[in-house]
């Protein structure tokens, strides 16, 4: 089955057995526990809802299928997914090589949580894969990347990074939140673990906080699965229902996010008040060729530098009517964010400046509204500068 057919049907095959109702949509199994007739045999394999829940399993099956992976695991947030991956696959004394541009919360997890467990991180510019080899130490165990990165839209070559990592038995984790499996499939390119903030495009409507992990390797699955239950950061059955519902329209939404983003990126590129636009779909993006090679689309996220000082940035943001000034991304509504003050404020100023997260950097999550309305909203606000 192709992507959109799987998005709609996998995990929700109707149950036609005697006494079943043949639901087309998986029920929301609210029961926290599952009764059994035999003390040794859990009914249908279910014991307790943190350990396993039919609605959650349906979501896990669907997201795994869409990532072309064998196993899916759901979590109560993207950060819960990331923490569980780190605590399952690393131990005290280990070293991570991470892309130097990552979601601020991921850097906070690395710098302020994992460091307390003696897990070390080096931030490396992995736009050039040979920088990976140079950063490997005897205790390096993991490579952690986002591509494109949040918020600078930098790419790294997943196949090449995975090829190098394999030589040194390093686990490659790819945060695929920005692209979603519709536009990029890291496992097919050689990565070991895919993580998602499902709060974004996977759910797609800004109404659920959740995360997911997809893997192919049984040993890796076992470790993460153990801690999914042991740590217990699982999503509720209702959240799983929303995630399933979101995935069914992922392909349609992503096409429209991208269509709108391409138009907006091109509008911004030629605007005199915009210094530079960062969008992998633009030929001016330094890694446009890599984007075409490893992604099947360019997505709905755009960052750009305004030609403005702090007051100008404030004026621009407060003159928007449709774009909402808010953290997060990937919903049907367009959002705008000033990373240095919002999503990436937890990164020390010096480090932010070093990599290019300056105060005039703006990130937009292009929604699926009418693109003419979105462009005229931006145009109006730019006129205030
Ligand atoms: O918010 P949560 O579901 O816990 O996911 C964290 C996360 C992980 N990875 C990426 C690439 C992310 O962008 C995020 C969350 N990001 C935002 C809230 C944001 O506005 O960038």
CSV table of C-alpha atoms and ligand atoms in Angstrom, one decimal:
chain,number,residue,atom,x,y,z
A,1,UNK,CA,0.0,0.0,0.0
A,2,UNK,CA,1.1,3.6,-0.7
A,3,UNK,CA,1.6,6.2,2.0
A,4,UNK,CA,-1.9,7.8,2.0
A,5,UNK,CA,-3.6,4.4,2.0
A,6,UNK,CA,-1.5,3.3,4.9
A,7,UNK,CA,-2.1,6.6,6.7
A,8,UNK,CA,-5.8,5.9,6.6
A,9,UNK,CA,-6.0,2.1,7.1
A,10,UNK,CA,-3.1,0.7,9.0
A,11,UNK,CA,-3.8,0.0,12.6
A,12,UNK,CA,-7.5,0.3,12.2
A,13,UNK,CA,-8.5,-2.9,10.4
A,14,UNK,CA,-12.1,-3.6,11.4
A,15,UNK,CA,-12.7,-6.6,13.7
A,16,UNK,CA,-15.3,-8.8,12.0
A,17,UNK,CA,-15.2,-11.6,14.6
A,18,UNK,CA,-18.5,-12.8,16.2
A,19,UNK,CA,-19.6,-10.2,18.8
A,20,UNK,CA,-17.4,-7.4,17.4
A,21,UNK,CA,-18.9,-4.3,16.0
A,22,UNK,CA,-16.7,-3.7,13.0
A,23,UNK,CA,-15.7,-0.1,14.0
A,24,UNK,CA,-14.2,1.8,11.1
A,25,UNK,CA,-12.4,4.1,13.6
A,26,UNK,CA,-10.5,2.5,16.5
A,27,UNK,CA,-12.4,3.0,19.8
A,28,UNK,CA,-10.9,5.1,22.5
A,29,UNK,CA,-10.0,2.4,25.1
A,30,UNK,CA,-10.3,4.4,28.3
A,31,UNK,CA,-10.0,1.4,30.6
A,32,UNK,CA,-6.9,1.7,32.8
A,33,UNK,CA,-6.8,-2.1,33.4
A,34,UNK,CA,-7.8,-5.2,31.6
A,35,UNK,CA,-9.6,-8.2,33.2
A,36,UNK,CA,-8.4,-11.7,32.6
A,37,UNK,CA,-10.0,-15.1,33.1
A,38,UNK,CA,-6.8,-17.0,33.7
A,39,UNK,CA,-4.2,-15.6,36.2
A,40,UNK,CA,-1.4,-16.3,33.8
A,41,UNK,CA,-3.0,-15.2,30.5
A,42,UNK,CA,-3.7,-11.4,30.0
A,43,UNK,CA,-6.8,-11.0,27.7
A,44,UNK,CA,-5.6,-10.1,24.2
A,45,UNK,CA,-2.1,-9.5,25.7
A,46,UNK,CA,-3.3,-6.4,27.7
A,47,UNK,CA,-2.7,-6.0,31.4
A,48,UNK,CA,-2.5,-2.4,32.4
A,49,UNK,CA,-2.9,0.7,30.3
A,50,UNK,CA,0.6,2.2,30.9
A,51,UNK,CA,2.1,-1.0,29.7
A,52,UNK,CA,-0.2,-1.4,26.7
A,53,UNK,CA,-3.4,0.1,25.4
A,54,UNK,CA,-5.3,-0.9,22.1
A,55,UNK,CA,-5.8,2.7,21.0
A,56,UNK,CA,-2.1,3.5,21.6
A,57,UNK,CA,-1.0,0.3,19.8
A,58,UNK,CA,-3.1,1.3,16.8
A,59,UNK,CA,-1.3,4.7,16.6
A,60,UNK,CA,2.1,3.0,17.1
A,61,UNK,CA,1.4,0.6,14.3
A,62,UNK,CA,0.3,3.5,12.0
A,63,UNK,CA,3.3,5.8,12.6
A,64,UNK,CA,5.7,2.8,12.3
A,65,UNK,CA,4.2,2.0,8.9
A,66,UNK,CA,4.5,5.6,7.7
A,67,UNK,CA,8.2,5.8,8.6
A,68,UNK,CA,8.8,2.4,6.9
A,69,UNK,CA,9.8,1.1,10.3
A,70,UNK,CA,9.1,-2.1,12.1
A,71,UNK,CA,8.2,-0.7,15.6
A,72,UNK,CA,6.5,2.5,16.8
A,73,UNK,CA,6.4,3.7,20.4
A,74,UNK,CA,4.2,6.6,21.6
A,75,UNK,CA,5.1,9.1,24.4
A,76,UNK,CA,3.4,11.9,26.2
A,77,UNK,CA,5.5,14.6,24.5
A,78,UNK,CA,8.4,14.9,22.1
A,79,UNK,CA,10.6,15.6,25.1
A,80,UNK,CA,9.4,12.4,26.8
A,81,UNK,CA,10.2,10.5,23.6
A,82,UNK,CA,13.7,12.0,23.5
A,83,UNK,CA,14.4,11.5,27.2
A,84,UNK,CA,13.3,7.9,27.0
A,85,UNK,CA,15.5,7.3,24.0
A,86,UNK,CA,18.5,8.8,25.7
A,87,UNK,CA,18.0,7.0,29.0
A,88,UNK,CA,17.4,3.7,27.2
A,89,UNK,CA,20.4,3.7,24.9
A,90,UNK,CA,23.1,5.6,26.9
A,91,UNK,CA,24.8,5.1,30.2
A,92,UNK,CA,27.0,7.2,32.4
A,93,UNK,CA,30.3,8.1,30.7
A,94,UNK,CA,28.9,8.1,27.2
A,95,UNK,CA,29.3,10.9,24.7
A,96,UNK,CA,26.8,12.2,22.1
A,97,UNK,CA,27.7,14.2,19.0
A,98,UNK,CA,24.8,16.5,18.2
A,99,UNK,CA,24.1,18.9,15.4
A,100,UNK,CA,25.0,22.4,16.6
A,101,UNK,CA,21.5,23.7,15.8
A,102,UNK,CA,18.6,21.8,17.5
A,103,UNK,CA,15.3,22.7,19.2
A,104,UNK,CA,16.1,24.6,22.4
A,105,UNK,CA,14.4,22.0,24.6
A,106,UNK,CA,16.6,19.3,23.2
A,107,UNK,CA,19.7,21.3,24.1
A,108,UNK,CA,18.2,21.9,27.5
A,109,UNK,CA,17.7,18.1,28.0
A,110,UNK,CA,21.3,17.5,27.0
A,111,UNK,CA,22.9,20.4,28.9
A,112,UNK,CA,20.9,20.4,32.0
A,113,UNK,CA,19.6,16.9,32.5
A,114,UNK,CA,21.8,14.3,30.8
A,115,UNK,CA,24.9,16.1,32.1
A,116,UNK,CA,23.8,15.3,35.7
A,117,UNK,CA,24.1,11.6,34.6
A,118,UNK,CA,27.6,12.1,33.3
A,119,UNK,CA,26.5,12.0,29.7
A,120,UNK,CA,28.6,14.4,27.6
A,121,UNK,CA,27.5,16.3,24.4
A,122,UNK,CA,29.6,17.9,21.7
A,123,UNK,CA,27.7,20.3,19.3
A,124,UNK,CA,29.2,19.9,15.8
A,125,UNK,CA,28.3,21.6,12.5
A,126,UNK,CA,27.3,18.4,10.7
A,127,UNK,CA,26.4,20.2,7.4
A,128,UNK,CA,29.8,18.8,6.5
A,129,UNK,CA,29.7,15.1,7.4
A,130,UNK,CA,33.5,14.9,7.8
A,131,UNK,CA,33.2,17.0,10.9
A,132,UNK,CA,31.5,14.0,12.5
A,133,UNK,CA,34.5,11.7,12.1
A,134,UNK,CA,36.8,14.4,13.6
A,135,UNK,CA,34.5,14.7,16.7
A,136,UNK,CA,34.3,11.0,17.5
A,137,UNK,CA,35.9,10.1,20.9
A,138,UNK,CA,36.4,6.6,22.4
A,139,UNK,CA,33.2,7.0,24.5
A,140,UNK,CA,31.0,8.4,21.6
A,141,UNK,CA,27.9,6.3,21.4
A,142,UNK,CA,25.3,8.4,19.6
A,143,UNK,CA,24.8,11.0,16.9
A,144,UNK,CA,21.7,13.2,17.3
A,145,UNK,CA,20.4,15.2,14.4
A,146,UNK,CA,17.5,17.3,13.2
A,147,UNK,CA,17.4,17.9,9.4
A,148,UNK,CA,16.3,20.6,8.6
A,149,UNK,CA,17.2,22.0,12.0
A,150,UNK,CA,15.0,24.1,14.2
A,151,UNK,CA,15.3,27.1,13.6
A,152,UNK,CA,18.1,27.6,11.2
A,153,UNK,CA,16.9,25.1,8.5
A,154,UNK,CA,20.4,23.6,8.2
A,155,UNK,CA,20.5,20.1,6.6
A,156,UNK,CA,22.8,17.2,7.1
A,157,UNK,CA,23.2,14.2,4.8
A,158,UNK,CA,21.5,11.3,6.7
A,159,UNK,CA,22.9,8.6,4.5
A,160,UNK,CA,26.5,9.9,4.8
A,161,UNK,CA,26.2,10.5,8.5
A,162,UNK,CA,24.7,7.0,9.0
A,163,UNK,CA,27.5,5.4,6.9
A,164,UNK,CA,30.2,7.0,9.0
A,165,UNK,CA,28.4,6.3,12.2
A,166,UNK,CA,28.1,2.6,11.3
A,167,UNK,CA,31.9,2.3,11.0
A,168,UNK,CA,32.2,3.3,14.7
A,169,UNK,CA,29.0,1.5,15.9
A,170,UNK,CA,27.3,4.8,16.8
A,171,UNK,CA,23.5,5.0,17.0
A,172,UNK,CA,22.0,7.6,14.7
A,173,UNK,CA,18.9,9.4,16.0
A,174,UNK,CA,17.0,11.7,13.6
A,175,UNK,CA,14.4,14.1,14.9
A,176,UNK,CA,12.0,14.1,11.9
A,177,UNK,CA,9.5,16.5,13.3
A,178,UNK,CA,9.9,19.2,10.6
A,179,UNK,CA,9.7,16.9,7.6
A,180,UNK,CA,7.4,14.1,8.9
A,181,UNK,CA,7.6,10.7,7.1
A,182,UNK,CA,5.6,12.2,4.2
A,183,UNK,CA,8.7,14.2,3.1
A,184,UNK,CA,11.6,12.3,4.6
A,185,UNK,CA,12.2,8.7,5.8
A,186,UNK,CA,15.4,8.6,7.9
A,187,UNK,CA,15.2,4.8,8.5
A,188,UNK,CA,15.4,4.2,4.7
A,189,UNK,CA,18.5,6.4,4.6
A,190,UNK,CA,20.3,4.3,7.3
A,191,UNK,CA,19.3,6.0,10.6
A,192,UNK,CA,18.6,3.8,13.6
A,193,UNK,CA,16.0,5.8,15.5
A,194,UNK,CA,13.4,8.4,14.4
A,195,UNK,CA,11.9,10.7,17.0
A,196,UNK,CA,9.0,13.0,16.6
A,197,UNK,CA,7.3,15.8,18.5
A,198,UNK,CA,3.8,14.6,17.4
A,199,UNK,CA,2.5,17.9,18.9
A,200,UNK,CA,3.4,19.3,15.5
A,201,UNK,CA,2.5,18.0,12.0
A,202,UNK,CA,1.6,14.4,13.1
A,203,UNK,CA,-1.4,15.6,15.1
A,204,UNK,CA,-1.6,18.8,13.0
A,205,UNK,CA,-4.2,20.8,14.8
A,206,UNK,CA,-2.4,22.2,17.8
A,207,UNK,CA,-4.6,20.3,20.3
A,208,UNK,CA,-2.4,17.5,21.6
A,209,UNK,CA,1.1,17.3,23.1
A,210,UNK,CA,2.7,13.9,22.3
A,211,UNK,CA,5.8,12.2,20.9
A,212,UNK,CA,6.8,9.1,19.1
A,213,UNK,CA,9.8,6.9,18.3
A,214,UNK,CA,10.2,4.5,15.4
A,215,UNK,CA,12.9,1.9,15.0
A,216,UNK,CA,13.8,-1.2,13.0
A,217,UNK,CA,16.2,-3.0,15.3
A,218,UNK,CA,14.6,-5.4,17.8
A,219,UNK,CA,17.3,-4.9,20.4
A,220,UNK,CA,16.9,-1.1,20.3
A,221,UNK,CA,13.1,-1.5,20.4
A,222,UNK,CA,13.3,-3.8,23.5
A,223,UNK,CA,15.4,-1.2,25.4
A,224,UNK,CA,13.1,1.7,24.6
A,225,UNK,CA,9.9,-0.3,25.1
A,226,UNK,CA,11.1,-1.4,28.5
A,227,UNK,CA,11.6,2.2,29.6
A,228,UNK,CA,8.4,3.4,27.9
A,229,UNK,CA,6.7,1.3,30.6
A,230,UNK,CA,9.3,1.7,33.3
A,231,UNK,CA,9.5,5.5,33.1
A,232,UNK,CA,5.9,5.7,32.0
A,233,UNK,CA,5.7,8.9,30.0
A,234,UNK,CA,2.9,7.5,27.8
A,235,UNK,CA,0.1,9.4,26.0
A,236,UNK,CA,-3.6,9.1,27.1
A,237,UNK,CA,-5.9,7.0,24.9
A,238,UNK,CA,-7.7,10.2,23.9
A,239,UNK,CA,-4.5,11.8,22.7
A,240,UNK,CA,-3.7,8.6,20.8
A,241,UNK,CA,-7.1,8.9,19.1
A,242,UNK,CA,-6.3,12.5,18.1
A,243,UNK,CA,-2.9,11.4,16.8
A,244,UNK,CA,-4.5,8.7,14.6
A,245,UNK,CA,-7.1,11.1,13.3
A,246,UNK,CA,-4.2,13.6,12.5
A,247,UNK,CA,-2.2,11.0,10.6
A,248,UNK,CA,-5.1,10.3,8.3
A,249,UNK,CA,-4.8,13.7,6.7
A,250,UNK,CA,-1.0,14.1,7.0
A,251,UNK,CA,-0.4,13.8,3.3
A,252,UNK,CA,-3.1,16.3,2.3
A,253,UNK,CA,-2.0,18.8,4.9
A,254,UNK,CA,1.7,18.5,4.1
A,255,UNK,CA,1.1,19.2,0.4
A,256,UNK,CA,-0.8,22.4,1.3
A,257,UNK,CA,1.7,23.5,4.0
A,258,UNK,CA,4.5,23.1,1.4
A,259,UNK,CA,2.5,24.9,-1.4
A,260,UNK,CA,1.9,27.9,0.8
A,261,UNK,CA,5.5,27.9,2.2
A,262,UNK,CA,7.0,27.9,-1.3
A,263,UNK,CA,4.9,31.0,-2.2
A,264,UNK,CA,5.7,32.7,1.0
A,265,UNK,CA,9.5,31.9,0.8
A,266,UNK,CA,9.5,33.4,-2.7
A,267,UNK,CA,7.6,36.5,-1.5
A,268,UNK,CA,9.9,37.1,1.4
A,269,UNK,CA,13.1,36.5,-0.7
A,270,UNK,CA,12.3,39.5,-2.9
A,271,UNK,CA,11.2,41.8,-0.1
A,272,UNK,CA,13.5,44.8,0.6
A,273,UNK,CA,13.0,44.5,4.4
A,274,UNK,CA,14.1,40.9,4.5
A,275,UNK,CA,17.8,40.3,4.8
A,276,UNK,CA,17.8,36.5,4.1
A,277,UNK,CA,15.4,33.6,3.8
A,278,UNK,CA,16.2,30.1,5.0
A,279,UNK,CA,14.0,27.6,3.2
A,280,UNK,CA,15.4,24.4,1.7
A,281,UNK,CA,13.1,24.7,-1.3
A,282,UNK,CA,14.8,27.9,-2.5
A,283,UNK,CA,17.7,27.6,-4.9
A,284,UNK,CA,19.5,30.1,-2.7
A,285,UNK,CA,19.6,27.6,0.2
A,286,UNK,CA,23.2,26.3,0.5
A,287,UNK,CA,21.9,22.7,0.7
A,288,UNK,CA,19.1,22.9,-1.9
A,289,UNK,CA,20.7,19.9,-3.8
A,290,UNK,CA,20.9,17.8,-0.7
A,291,UNK,CA,17.3,18.7,0.1
A,292,UNK,CA,16.2,17.5,-3.3
A,293,UNK,CA,18.1,14.3,-2.8
A,294,UNK,CA,17.0,13.2,0.6
A,295,UNK,CA,13.5,14.8,1.0
A,296,UNK,CA,10.5,14.4,-1.3
A,297,UNK,CA,9.3,17.9,-0.4
A,298,UNK,CA,10.6,21.0,1.4
A,299,UNK,CA,8.0,21.3,4.2
A,300,UNK,CA,6.1,24.2,5.7
A,301,UNK,CA,8.8,25.8,8.0
A,302,UNK,CA,10.6,29.0,6.9
A,303,UNK,CA,13.1,31.2,8.9
A,304,UNK,CA,14.2,34.6,7.8
A,305,UNK,CA,16.3,37.5,9.1
A,306,UNK,CA,14.5,40.9,9.2
A,307,UNK,CA,16.3,44.1,8.4
A,308,UNK,CA,15.3,45.5,11.7
A,309,UNK,CA,16.5,46.3,15.3
A,310,UNK,CA,14.7,45.0,18.4
A,311,UNK,CA,12.0,47.6,18.2
A,312,UNK,CA,11.4,46.9,14.5
A,313,UNK,CA,11.0,43.2,15.2
A,314,UNK,CA,8.4,44.0,17.9
A,315,UNK,CA,6.6,46.3,15.6
A,316,UNK,CA,6.5,43.8,12.8
A,317,UNK,CA,5.2,41.0,15.1
A,318,UNK,CA,2.5,43.1,16.6
A,319,UNK,CA,1.2,44.2,13.2
A,320,UNK,CA,0.3,40.7,12.1
A,321,UNK,CA,-3.3,39.7,12.2
A,322,UNK,CA,-3.5,36.1,10.8
A,323,UNK,CA,-0.1,34.8,11.9
A,324,UNK,CA,-0.3,34.1,15.6
A,325,UNK,CA,2.7,34.9,17.8
A,326,UNK,CA,3.2,31.6,19.5
A,327,UNK,CA,5.7,28.8,20.1
A,328,UNK,CA,5.1,25.4,18.4
A,329,UNK,CA,4.5,24.6,14.8
A,330,UNK,CA,2.9,22.2,12.4
A,331,UNK,CA,-0.7,23.0,13.0
A,332,UNK,CA,-3.3,24.1,10.4
A,333,UNK,CA,-3.0,27.7,11.6
A,334,UNK,CA,0.1,29.9,10.7
A,335,UNK,CA,2.3,30.7,13.7
A,336,UNK,CA,5.2,33.1,14.0
A,337,UNK,CA,8.0,33.0,16.5
A,338,UNK,CA,11.1,35.0,17.5
A,339,UNK,CA,13.4,32.1,18.5
A,340,UNK,CA,15.9,34.1,20.5
A,341,UNK,CA,13.1,35.3,22.8
A,342,UNK,CA,10.8,32.3,22.7
A,343,UNK,CA,11.6,28.7,21.5
A,344,UNK,CA,15.4,29.0,21.9
A,345,UNK,CA,15.6,31.4,24.8
A,346,UNK,CA,17.0,28.6,27.0
A,347,UNK,CA,20.2,28.5,24.9
A,348,UNK,CA,22.8,30.9,26.3
A,349,UNK,CA,23.1,34.1,24.3
A,350,UNK,CA,26.7,33.6,23.3
A,351,UNK,CA,26.0,30.2,21.9
A,352,UNK,CA,22.9,31.5,20.1
A,353,UNK,CA,24.8,34.3,18.4
A,354,UNK,CA,27.6,32.0,17.4
A,355,UNK,CA,25.4,29.8,15.3
A,356,UNK,CA,23.1,32.6,14.0
A,357,UNK,CA,20.1,32.7,16.3
A,358,UNK,CA,20.1,36.5,16.4
A,359,UNK,CA,17.3,38.7,17.7
A,360,UNK,CA,16.2,39.6,14.1
A,361,UNK,CA,15.7,35.9,13.2
A,362,UNK,CA,12.0,35.1,12.7
A,363,UNK,CA,10.6,31.6,12.2
A,364,UNK,CA,7.2,30.9,10.7
A,365,UNK,CA,5.2,27.7,10.6
A,366,UNK,CA,3.1,28.2,7.5
A,367,UNK,CA,-0.5,27.0,8.0
A,368,UNK,CA,-3.0,25.8,5.4
A,369,UNK,CA,-5.0,29.0,5.2
A,370,UNK,CA,-5.4,30.9,1.9
A,371,UNK,CA,-1.9,31.8,0.9
A,372,UNK,CA,-3.0,35.2,-0.5
A,373,UNK,CA,-4.3,36.2,2.9
A,374,UNK,CA,-1.0,35.0,4.5
A,375,UNK,CA,1.1,37.0,2.1
A,376,UNK,CA,-0.9,40.2,2.5
A,377,UNK,CA,-0.7,39.8,6.3
A,378,UNK,CA,3.1,39.6,6.1
A,379,UNK,CA,3.2,42.4,3.6
A,380,UNK,CA,1.2,44.7,5.9
A,381,UNK,CA,3.4,44.0,8.9
A,382,UNK,CA,6.6,44.5,6.8
A,383,UNK,CA,5.2,47.9,5.8
A,384,UNK,CA,5.4,48.9,9.5
A,385,UNK,CA,9.2,48.8,9.3
B,1,LIG,O1,7.1,20.0,22.7
B,1,LIG,P1,7.3,18.5,22.6
B,1,LIG,O2,6.2,17.7,22.0
B,1,LIG,O3,7.8,18.0,23.9
B,1,LIG,O4,8.5,18.3,21.5
B,1,LIG,C1,9.8,18.9,21.6
B,1,LIG,C2,10.4,19.1,20.3
B,1,LIG,C3,11.2,18.1,19.8
B,1,LIG,N1,11.8,18.3,18.5
B,1,LIG,C4,11.6,19.4,17.8
B,1,LIG,C5,12.2,19.5,16.4
B,1,LIG,C6,10.7,20.3,18.2
B,1,LIG,O5,10.5,21.4,17.4
B,1,LIG,C7,10.1,20.2,19.5
B,1,LIG,C8,9.2,21.3,20.1
B,1,LIG,N2,9.3,22.5,19.4
B,1,LIG,C9,8.6,23.6,19.7
B,1,LIG,C10,7.7,23.7,20.7
B,1,LIG,C11,8.9,24.8,18.9
B,1,LIG,O6,8.2,25.8,18.8
B,1,LIG,O7,10.0,24.7,18.2
